[in-house]
Coordinates of C-alpha atoms in Angstrom, one line a residue:
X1 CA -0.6 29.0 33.0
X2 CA -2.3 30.1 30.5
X3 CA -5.8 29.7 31.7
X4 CA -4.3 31.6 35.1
X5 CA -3.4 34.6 33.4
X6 CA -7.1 34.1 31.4
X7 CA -8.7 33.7 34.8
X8 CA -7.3 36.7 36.4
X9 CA -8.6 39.0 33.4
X10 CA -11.6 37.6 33.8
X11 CA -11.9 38.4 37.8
X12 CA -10.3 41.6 36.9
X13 CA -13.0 42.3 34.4
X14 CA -15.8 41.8 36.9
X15 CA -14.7 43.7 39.7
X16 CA -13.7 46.8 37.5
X17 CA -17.7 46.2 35.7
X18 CA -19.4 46.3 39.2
X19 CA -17.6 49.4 40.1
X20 CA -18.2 51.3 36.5
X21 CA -21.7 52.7 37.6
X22 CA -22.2 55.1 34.4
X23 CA -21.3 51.8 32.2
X24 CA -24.5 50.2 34.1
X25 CA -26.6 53.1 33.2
X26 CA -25.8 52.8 29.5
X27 CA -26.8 49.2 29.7
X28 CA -29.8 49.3 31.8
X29 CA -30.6 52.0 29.3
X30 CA -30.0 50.1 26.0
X31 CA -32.1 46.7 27.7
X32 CA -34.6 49.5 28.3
X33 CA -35.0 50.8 24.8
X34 CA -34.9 47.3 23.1
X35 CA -37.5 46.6 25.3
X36 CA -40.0 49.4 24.6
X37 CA -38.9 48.3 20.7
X38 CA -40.0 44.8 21.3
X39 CA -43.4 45.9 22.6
X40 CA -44.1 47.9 19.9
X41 CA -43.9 45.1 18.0
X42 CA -46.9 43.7 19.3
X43 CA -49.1 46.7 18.9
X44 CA -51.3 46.2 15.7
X45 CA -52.4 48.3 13.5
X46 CA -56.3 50.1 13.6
X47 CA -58.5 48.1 11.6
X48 CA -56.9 45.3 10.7
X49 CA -58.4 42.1 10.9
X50 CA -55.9 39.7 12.9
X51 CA -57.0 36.3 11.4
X52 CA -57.5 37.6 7.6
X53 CA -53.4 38.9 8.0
X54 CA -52.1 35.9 9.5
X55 CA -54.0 34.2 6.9
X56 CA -52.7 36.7 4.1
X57 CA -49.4 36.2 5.3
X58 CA -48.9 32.8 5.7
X59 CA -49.4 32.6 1.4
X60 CA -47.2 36.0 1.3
X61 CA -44.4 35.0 3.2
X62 CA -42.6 32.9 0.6
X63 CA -40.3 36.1 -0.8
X64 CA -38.4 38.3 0.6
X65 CA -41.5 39.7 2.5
X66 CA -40.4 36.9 5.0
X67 CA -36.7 38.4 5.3
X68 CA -38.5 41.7 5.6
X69 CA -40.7 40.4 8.9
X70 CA -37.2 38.7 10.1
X71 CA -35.6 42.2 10.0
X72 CA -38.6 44.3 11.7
X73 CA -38.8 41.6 14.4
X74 CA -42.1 40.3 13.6
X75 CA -43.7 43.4 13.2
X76 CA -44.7 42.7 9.6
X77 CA -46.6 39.4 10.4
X78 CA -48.6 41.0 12.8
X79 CA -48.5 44.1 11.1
X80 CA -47.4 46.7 13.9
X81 CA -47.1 50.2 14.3
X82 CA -43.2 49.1 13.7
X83 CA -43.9 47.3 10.5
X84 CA -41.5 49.5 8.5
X85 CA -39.3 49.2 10.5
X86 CA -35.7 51.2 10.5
X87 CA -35.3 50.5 6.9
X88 CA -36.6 53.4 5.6
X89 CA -34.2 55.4 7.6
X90 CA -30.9 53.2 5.9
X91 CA -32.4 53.7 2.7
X92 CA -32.6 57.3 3.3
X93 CA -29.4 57.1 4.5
X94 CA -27.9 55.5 1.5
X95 CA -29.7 57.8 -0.5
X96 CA -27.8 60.9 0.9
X97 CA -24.6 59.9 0.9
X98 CA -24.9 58.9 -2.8
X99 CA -25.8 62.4 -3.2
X100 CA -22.8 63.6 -1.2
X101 CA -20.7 62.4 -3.7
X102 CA -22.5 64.0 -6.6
X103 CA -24.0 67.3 -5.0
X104 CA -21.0 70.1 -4.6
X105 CA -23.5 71.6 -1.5
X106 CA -23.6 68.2 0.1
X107 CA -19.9 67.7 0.0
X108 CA -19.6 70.9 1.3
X109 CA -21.5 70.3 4.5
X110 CA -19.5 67.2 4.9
X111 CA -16.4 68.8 5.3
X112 CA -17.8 71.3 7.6
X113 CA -17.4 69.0 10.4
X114 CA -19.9 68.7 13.6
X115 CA -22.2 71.6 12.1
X116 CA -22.4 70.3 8.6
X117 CA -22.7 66.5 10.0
X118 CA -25.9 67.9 11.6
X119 CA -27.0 69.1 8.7
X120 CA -27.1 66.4 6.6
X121 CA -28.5 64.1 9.6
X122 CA -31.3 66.8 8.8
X123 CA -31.7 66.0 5.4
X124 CA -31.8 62.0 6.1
X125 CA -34.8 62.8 8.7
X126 CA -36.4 64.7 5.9
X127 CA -35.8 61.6 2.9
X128 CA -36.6 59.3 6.1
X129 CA -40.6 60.3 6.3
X130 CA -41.2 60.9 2.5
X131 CA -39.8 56.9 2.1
X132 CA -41.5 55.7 4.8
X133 CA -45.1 57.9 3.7
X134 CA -44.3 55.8 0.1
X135 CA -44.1 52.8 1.5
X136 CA -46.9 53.1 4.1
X137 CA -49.1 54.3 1.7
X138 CA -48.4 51.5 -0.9
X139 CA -48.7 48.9 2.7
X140 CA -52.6 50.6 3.1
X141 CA -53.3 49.9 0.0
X142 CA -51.8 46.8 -0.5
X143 CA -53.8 45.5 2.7
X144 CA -57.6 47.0 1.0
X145 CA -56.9 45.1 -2.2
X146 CA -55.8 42.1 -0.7
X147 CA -59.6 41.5 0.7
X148 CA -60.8 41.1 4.1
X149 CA -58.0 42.1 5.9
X150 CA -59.2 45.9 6.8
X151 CA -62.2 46.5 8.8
X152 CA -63.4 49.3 7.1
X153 CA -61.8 50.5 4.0
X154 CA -61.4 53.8 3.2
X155 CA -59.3 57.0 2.8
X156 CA -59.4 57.5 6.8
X157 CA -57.9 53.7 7.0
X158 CA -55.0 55.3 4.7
X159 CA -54.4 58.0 6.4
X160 CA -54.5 56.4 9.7
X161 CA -52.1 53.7 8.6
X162 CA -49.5 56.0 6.7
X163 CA -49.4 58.3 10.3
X164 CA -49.3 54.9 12.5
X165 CA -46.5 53.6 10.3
X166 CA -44.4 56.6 9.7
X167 CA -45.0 57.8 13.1
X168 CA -43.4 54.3 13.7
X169 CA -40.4 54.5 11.8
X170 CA -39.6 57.7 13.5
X171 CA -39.8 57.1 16.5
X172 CA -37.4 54.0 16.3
X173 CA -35.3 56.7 14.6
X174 CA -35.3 58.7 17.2
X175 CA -35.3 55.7 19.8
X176 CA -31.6 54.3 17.8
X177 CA -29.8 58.0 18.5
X178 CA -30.5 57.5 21.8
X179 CA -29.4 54.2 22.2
X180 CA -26.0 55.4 20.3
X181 CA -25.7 58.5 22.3
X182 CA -26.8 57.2 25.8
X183 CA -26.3 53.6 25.8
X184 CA -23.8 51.3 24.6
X185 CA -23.4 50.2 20.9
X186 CA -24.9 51.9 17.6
X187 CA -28.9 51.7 18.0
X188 CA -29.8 51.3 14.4
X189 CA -27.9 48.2 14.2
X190 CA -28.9 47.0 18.1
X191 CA -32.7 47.2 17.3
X192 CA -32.2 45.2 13.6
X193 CA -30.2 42.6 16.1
X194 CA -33.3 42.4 18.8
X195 CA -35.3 41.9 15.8
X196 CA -33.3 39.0 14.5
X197 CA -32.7 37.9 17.8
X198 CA -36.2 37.9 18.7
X199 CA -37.3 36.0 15.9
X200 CA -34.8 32.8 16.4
X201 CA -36.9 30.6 19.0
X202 CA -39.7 30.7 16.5
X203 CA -37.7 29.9 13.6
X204 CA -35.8 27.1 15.1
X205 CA -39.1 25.9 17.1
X206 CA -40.9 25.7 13.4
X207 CA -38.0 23.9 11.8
X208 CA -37.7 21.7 14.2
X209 CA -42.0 20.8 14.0
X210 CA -41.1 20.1 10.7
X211 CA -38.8 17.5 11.5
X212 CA -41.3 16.3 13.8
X213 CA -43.9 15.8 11.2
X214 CA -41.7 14.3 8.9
X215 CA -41.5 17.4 6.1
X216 CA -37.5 18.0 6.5
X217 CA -35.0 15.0 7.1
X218 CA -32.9 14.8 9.9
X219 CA -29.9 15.1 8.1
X220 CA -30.9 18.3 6.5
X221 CA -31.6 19.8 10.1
X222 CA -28.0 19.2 11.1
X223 CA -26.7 20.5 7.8
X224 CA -28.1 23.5 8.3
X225 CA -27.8 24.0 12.2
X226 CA -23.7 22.7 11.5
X227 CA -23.9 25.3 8.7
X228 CA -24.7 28.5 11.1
X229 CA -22.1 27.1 13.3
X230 CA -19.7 26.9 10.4
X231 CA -20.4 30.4 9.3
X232 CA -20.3 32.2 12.2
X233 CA -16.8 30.9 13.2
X234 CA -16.1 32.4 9.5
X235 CA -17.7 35.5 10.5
X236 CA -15.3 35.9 13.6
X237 CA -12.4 35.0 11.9
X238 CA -12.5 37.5 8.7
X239 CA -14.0 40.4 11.0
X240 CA -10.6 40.4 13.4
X241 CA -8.5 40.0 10.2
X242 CA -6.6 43.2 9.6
X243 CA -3.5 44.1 6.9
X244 CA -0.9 45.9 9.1
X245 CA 1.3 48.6 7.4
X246 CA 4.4 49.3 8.9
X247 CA 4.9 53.1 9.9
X248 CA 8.0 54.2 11.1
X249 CA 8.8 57.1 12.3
X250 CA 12.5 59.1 11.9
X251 CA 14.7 59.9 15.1
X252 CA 14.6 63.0 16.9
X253 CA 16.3 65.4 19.4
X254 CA 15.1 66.3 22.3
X255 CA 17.6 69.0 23.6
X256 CA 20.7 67.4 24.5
X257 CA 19.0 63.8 23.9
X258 CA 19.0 61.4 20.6
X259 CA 15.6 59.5 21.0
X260 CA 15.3 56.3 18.3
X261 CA 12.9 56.3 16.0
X262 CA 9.9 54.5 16.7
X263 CA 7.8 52.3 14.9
X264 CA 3.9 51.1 14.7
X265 CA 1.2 49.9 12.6
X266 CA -1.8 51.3 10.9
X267 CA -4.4 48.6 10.7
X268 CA -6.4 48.3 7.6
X269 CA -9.6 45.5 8.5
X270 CA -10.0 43.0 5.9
X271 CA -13.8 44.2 6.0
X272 CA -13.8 47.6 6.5
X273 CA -17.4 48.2 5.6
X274 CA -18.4 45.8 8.2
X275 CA -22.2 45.2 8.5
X276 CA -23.3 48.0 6.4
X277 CA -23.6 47.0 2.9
X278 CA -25.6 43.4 3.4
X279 CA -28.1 45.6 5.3
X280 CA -27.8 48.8 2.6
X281 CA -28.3 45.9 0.0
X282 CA -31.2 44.4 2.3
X283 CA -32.8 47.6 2.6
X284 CA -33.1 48.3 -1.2
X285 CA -34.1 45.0 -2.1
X286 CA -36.7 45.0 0.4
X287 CA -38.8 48.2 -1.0
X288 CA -40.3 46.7 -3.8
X289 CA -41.3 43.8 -2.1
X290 CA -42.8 46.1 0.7
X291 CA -45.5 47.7 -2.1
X292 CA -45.7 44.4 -3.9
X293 CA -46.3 41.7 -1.0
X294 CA -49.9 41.8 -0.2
X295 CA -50.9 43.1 -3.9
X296 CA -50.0 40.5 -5.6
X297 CA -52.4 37.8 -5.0
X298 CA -52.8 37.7 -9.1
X299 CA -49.6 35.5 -10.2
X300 CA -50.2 36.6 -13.5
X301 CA -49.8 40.3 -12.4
X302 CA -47.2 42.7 -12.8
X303 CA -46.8 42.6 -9.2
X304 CA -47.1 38.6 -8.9
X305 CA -44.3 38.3 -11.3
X306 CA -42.3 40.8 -9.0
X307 CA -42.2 38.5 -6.3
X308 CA -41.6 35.5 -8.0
X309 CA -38.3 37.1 -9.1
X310 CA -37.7 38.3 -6.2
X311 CA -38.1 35.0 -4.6
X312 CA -35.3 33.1 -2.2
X313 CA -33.0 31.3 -4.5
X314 CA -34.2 33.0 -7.4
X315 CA -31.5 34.0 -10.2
X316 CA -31.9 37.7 -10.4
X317 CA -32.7 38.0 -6.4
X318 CA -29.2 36.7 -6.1
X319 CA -27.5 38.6 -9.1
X320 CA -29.2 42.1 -7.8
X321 CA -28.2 41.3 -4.3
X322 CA -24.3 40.4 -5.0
X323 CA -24.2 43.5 -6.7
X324 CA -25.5 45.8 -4.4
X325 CA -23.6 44.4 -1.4
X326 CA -20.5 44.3 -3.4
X327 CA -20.5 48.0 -4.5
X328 CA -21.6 49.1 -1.2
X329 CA -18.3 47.5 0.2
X330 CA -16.3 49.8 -2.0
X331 CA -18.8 52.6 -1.3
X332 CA -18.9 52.4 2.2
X333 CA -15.5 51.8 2.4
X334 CA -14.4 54.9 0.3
X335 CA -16.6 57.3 2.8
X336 CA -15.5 55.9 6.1
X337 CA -11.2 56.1 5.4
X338 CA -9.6 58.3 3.0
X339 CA -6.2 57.5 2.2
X340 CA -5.3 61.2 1.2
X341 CA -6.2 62.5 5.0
X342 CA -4.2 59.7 6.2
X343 CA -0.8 60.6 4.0
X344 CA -1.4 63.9 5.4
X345 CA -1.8 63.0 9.2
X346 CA 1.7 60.7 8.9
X347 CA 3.3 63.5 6.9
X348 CA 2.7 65.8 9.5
X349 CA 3.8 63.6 12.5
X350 CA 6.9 62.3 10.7
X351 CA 5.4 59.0 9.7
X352 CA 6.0 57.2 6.5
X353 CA 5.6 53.7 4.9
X354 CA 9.7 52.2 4.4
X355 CA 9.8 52.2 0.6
X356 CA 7.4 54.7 -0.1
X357 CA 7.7 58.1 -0.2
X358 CA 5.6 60.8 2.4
X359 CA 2.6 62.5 0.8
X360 CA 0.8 61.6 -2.2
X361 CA 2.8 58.3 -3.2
X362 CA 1.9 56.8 0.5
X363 CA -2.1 58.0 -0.4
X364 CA -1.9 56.1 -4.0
X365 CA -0.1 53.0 -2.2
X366 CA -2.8 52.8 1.0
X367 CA -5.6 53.0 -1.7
X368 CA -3.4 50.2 -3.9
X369 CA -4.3 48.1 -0.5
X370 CA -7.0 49.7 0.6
X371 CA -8.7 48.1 -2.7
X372 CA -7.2 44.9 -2.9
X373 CA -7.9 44.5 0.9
X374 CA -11.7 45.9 0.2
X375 CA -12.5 43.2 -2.9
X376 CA -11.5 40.5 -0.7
X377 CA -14.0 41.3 1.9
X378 CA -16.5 42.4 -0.6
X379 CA -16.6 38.5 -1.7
X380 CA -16.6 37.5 2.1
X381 CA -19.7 39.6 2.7
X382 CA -21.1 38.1 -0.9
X383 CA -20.3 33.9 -0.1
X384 CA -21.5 34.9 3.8
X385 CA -25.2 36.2 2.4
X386 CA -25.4 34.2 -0.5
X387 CA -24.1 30.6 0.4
X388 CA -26.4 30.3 3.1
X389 CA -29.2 31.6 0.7
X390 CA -28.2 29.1 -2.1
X391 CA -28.7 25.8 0.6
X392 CA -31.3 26.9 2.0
X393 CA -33.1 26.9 -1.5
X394 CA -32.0 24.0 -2.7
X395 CA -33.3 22.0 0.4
X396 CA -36.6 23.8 0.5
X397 CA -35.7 25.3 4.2
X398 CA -38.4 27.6 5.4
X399 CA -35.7 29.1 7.9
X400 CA -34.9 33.0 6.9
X401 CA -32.3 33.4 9.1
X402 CA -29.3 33.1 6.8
X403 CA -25.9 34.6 5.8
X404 CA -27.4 37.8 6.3
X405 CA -28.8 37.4 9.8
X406 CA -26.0 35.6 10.7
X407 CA -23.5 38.4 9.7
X408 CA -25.6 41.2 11.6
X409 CA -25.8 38.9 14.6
X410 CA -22.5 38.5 15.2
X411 CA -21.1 41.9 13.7
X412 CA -23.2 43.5 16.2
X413 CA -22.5 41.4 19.2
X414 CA -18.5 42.1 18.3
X415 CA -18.7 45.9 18.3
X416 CA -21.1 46.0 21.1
X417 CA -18.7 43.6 23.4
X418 CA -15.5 45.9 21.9
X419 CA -17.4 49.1 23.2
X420 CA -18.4 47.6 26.8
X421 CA -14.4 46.8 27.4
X422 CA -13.8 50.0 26.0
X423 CA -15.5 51.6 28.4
X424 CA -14.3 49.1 30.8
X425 CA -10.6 50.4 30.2
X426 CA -11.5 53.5 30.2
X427 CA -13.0 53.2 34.1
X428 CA -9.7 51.5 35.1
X429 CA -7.7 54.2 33.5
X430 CA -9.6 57.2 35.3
X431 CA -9.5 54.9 38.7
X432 CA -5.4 55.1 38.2
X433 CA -5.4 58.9 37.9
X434 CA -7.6 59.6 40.3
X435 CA -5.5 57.3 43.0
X436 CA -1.9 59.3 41.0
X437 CA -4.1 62.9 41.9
X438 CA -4.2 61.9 45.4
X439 CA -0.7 60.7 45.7
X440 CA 0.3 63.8 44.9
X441 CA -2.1 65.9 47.4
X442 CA -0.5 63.6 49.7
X443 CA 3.0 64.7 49.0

């Protein structure tokens, strides 16, 4: 019966998806853009040797610079006009809304609403080329003093490489709004998927060669593909899990008429920073090893000793990146729901918490959950990046794709699925009032 009733969804599903035309568009638009992403990919920079980098880069790739080339799809390996990436543009990003919190002018324009929102998207295009200039700048370099690699080395190689690349990074900027705007999903996060994405067959391909050769063990193979399995069934299950608070609300007369008091839940997700702080974390941890990667072919170096720490598996790599992921889960968290606004909203429709009374006692007694609810998933997001991390280490995996990837994959796939029926529902639900509108002609 139950596979009946799962059926007919389905067929219901498809016929109202092959009549939602403008629900094509947006995903014939978003295929579109991940495309033209994907090829960038592929275009190398001007005056780079090809064989010297691949060379460079095999010995390089032992750090994070290898969860850095993961993340930009490649682009880092064959160093592309899209080497940077979008990661410039999330540390921007986090940079500004730091400051919001600090800066009275900041705050101010994020109260202002659609105008001030603008505004500050503004300043994040503004932090967005002076971090990706830095880092560019520190790649050119980094790519003369690593020998052989550039063509012809020089201060026109710089500045050709620090426009290429920050052109680059803009322009995937640029290409993500769009994708938000007039396809389906959020494009920053969509283009860090395709770049995961694109990156599995070759990761799985070399793991599996190593088998072949006889450098990993079969039973180390299975561990880790059972282990993906594992953890994204994890992933699912914690990203659906919500903490329901019951909202009531008090009976009221209509005229003549007693209506009862309804009742309903506000959902509070056990993970309510979702995706954002392993990738905010990612992002921060990555810029050091973006200026340190190719520079450091002295181990005794400054630079050399950078990377060692910053190594897969290495103590302080894992203490910093715990850190960072858990206080971005509070952070995050504290900028995307406000408990005060949300009193306020009940209050004014008649709402409140049984127990507890309207206004500022239900704000302190959502935060009281809000917190407990947010430390929870902050370790979630912390065993789900690390674990993976700490297995992969200890059986000398070459295989970057771990907790992290895995959590952006499927986070990503979710919301992007949850805004296709969305817009699914949305179809049907204009269908039925069109056919009530002509009913009523009728009549």
């Amino acid at each position: 019966m139950a596979s009946a009733a799962e059926q007919l969804a389905a067929n219901l599903n498809f016929r109202a998806f092959g009549k939602a035309t403008e629900l094509k568009k947006r995903i014939w638009f978003t295929l579109a853009a991940l495309v033209v992403y994907r090829l960038g990919t592929y275009i190398p920079l001007p005056g780079i040797d090809p064989v010297a980098l691949a060379n460079a880069f095999e010995q390089a790739q032992s750090g994070l610079i290898g969860l850095f080339n993961v993340f930009a799809g490649g682009a880092v390996g064959r160093m592309a006009i899209f080497a940077l990436g979008i990661m410039p543009y999330i540390s921007a990003s986090i940079i500004i809304q730091l400051l919001t919190t600090v800066v009275p002018r900041l705050e101010q324009l994020k109260k202002e609403g659609e105008q001030g929102r603008k505004t500050i998207n503004q300043y994040t295009r503004y932090g967005t080329v002076v971090l990706a200039t830095v880092q560019a700048y520190g790649i050119s370099v980094g790519l003369e003093s690593a020998g052989g690699i550039v063509t012809d080395p020089g201060w026109f190689f710089r500045f050709t490489a620090v426009v290429t690349l920050v052109g680059g990074t803009m322009f995937l900027m640029w290409l993500g709004e769009q994708i938000t705007s007039r396809g389906v999903g959020n494009g920053i996060s969509l283009i860090i998927f395709a770049g995961i994405i694109a990156e599995l067959p070759a990761a799985l391909a070399g793991m599996l060669e190593l088998g072949r050769q006889g450098a990993l063990s079969t039973p180390i193979i299975m561990a880790v593909l059972i282990m993906a399995v594992v953890v994204i069934g994890f992933i699912v299950f914690v990203e659906r899990a919500q903490r329901r608070l019951l909202i009531q609300y008090p009976r009221r007369q209509v005229g003549n008429r007693m209506f009862q008091g309804d009742s309903s839940h506000l959902p509070l997700k056990l993970n309510t920073a979702g995706v954002i702080p392993p990738i905010f974390a990612s992002s921060l941890l990555l810029i050091p090893a973006t200026l340190t990667s190719f520079g450091a072919a002295d181990a005794t170096g400054i630079m050399g000793t950078v990377q060692t720490l910053f190594g897969h598996g290495q103590p302080l790599y894992m203490i910093t990146y715990a850190a960072l992921i858990a206080f971005f889960a509070f952070f995050y968290t504290a900028i995307v729901f406000n408990p005060a606004d949300t009193a306020d909203n009940l209050k004014k429709h008649g709402g409140y918490i049984p127990g507890i009374r309207p206004g500022e006692r239900t704000a302190q007694y959502i935060d009281f959950v809000l917190t407990r609810i947010t430390v929870v998933g902050a370790i979630y997001l912390v065993i789900i990046c690390l674990l993976p991390e700490f297995l992969i280490s200890a059986t000398a995996v070459p295989f970057y794709f771990g907790g992290t990837s895995l959590l952006i994959v499927v986070s990503v796939t979710m919301d992007t699925v949850a805004q296709v029926q969305g817009h699914l529902l949305a179809h049907q639900y204009e269908g039925l009032v069109k056919k009530a509108k002509l009913k009523g002609k009728r009549r």
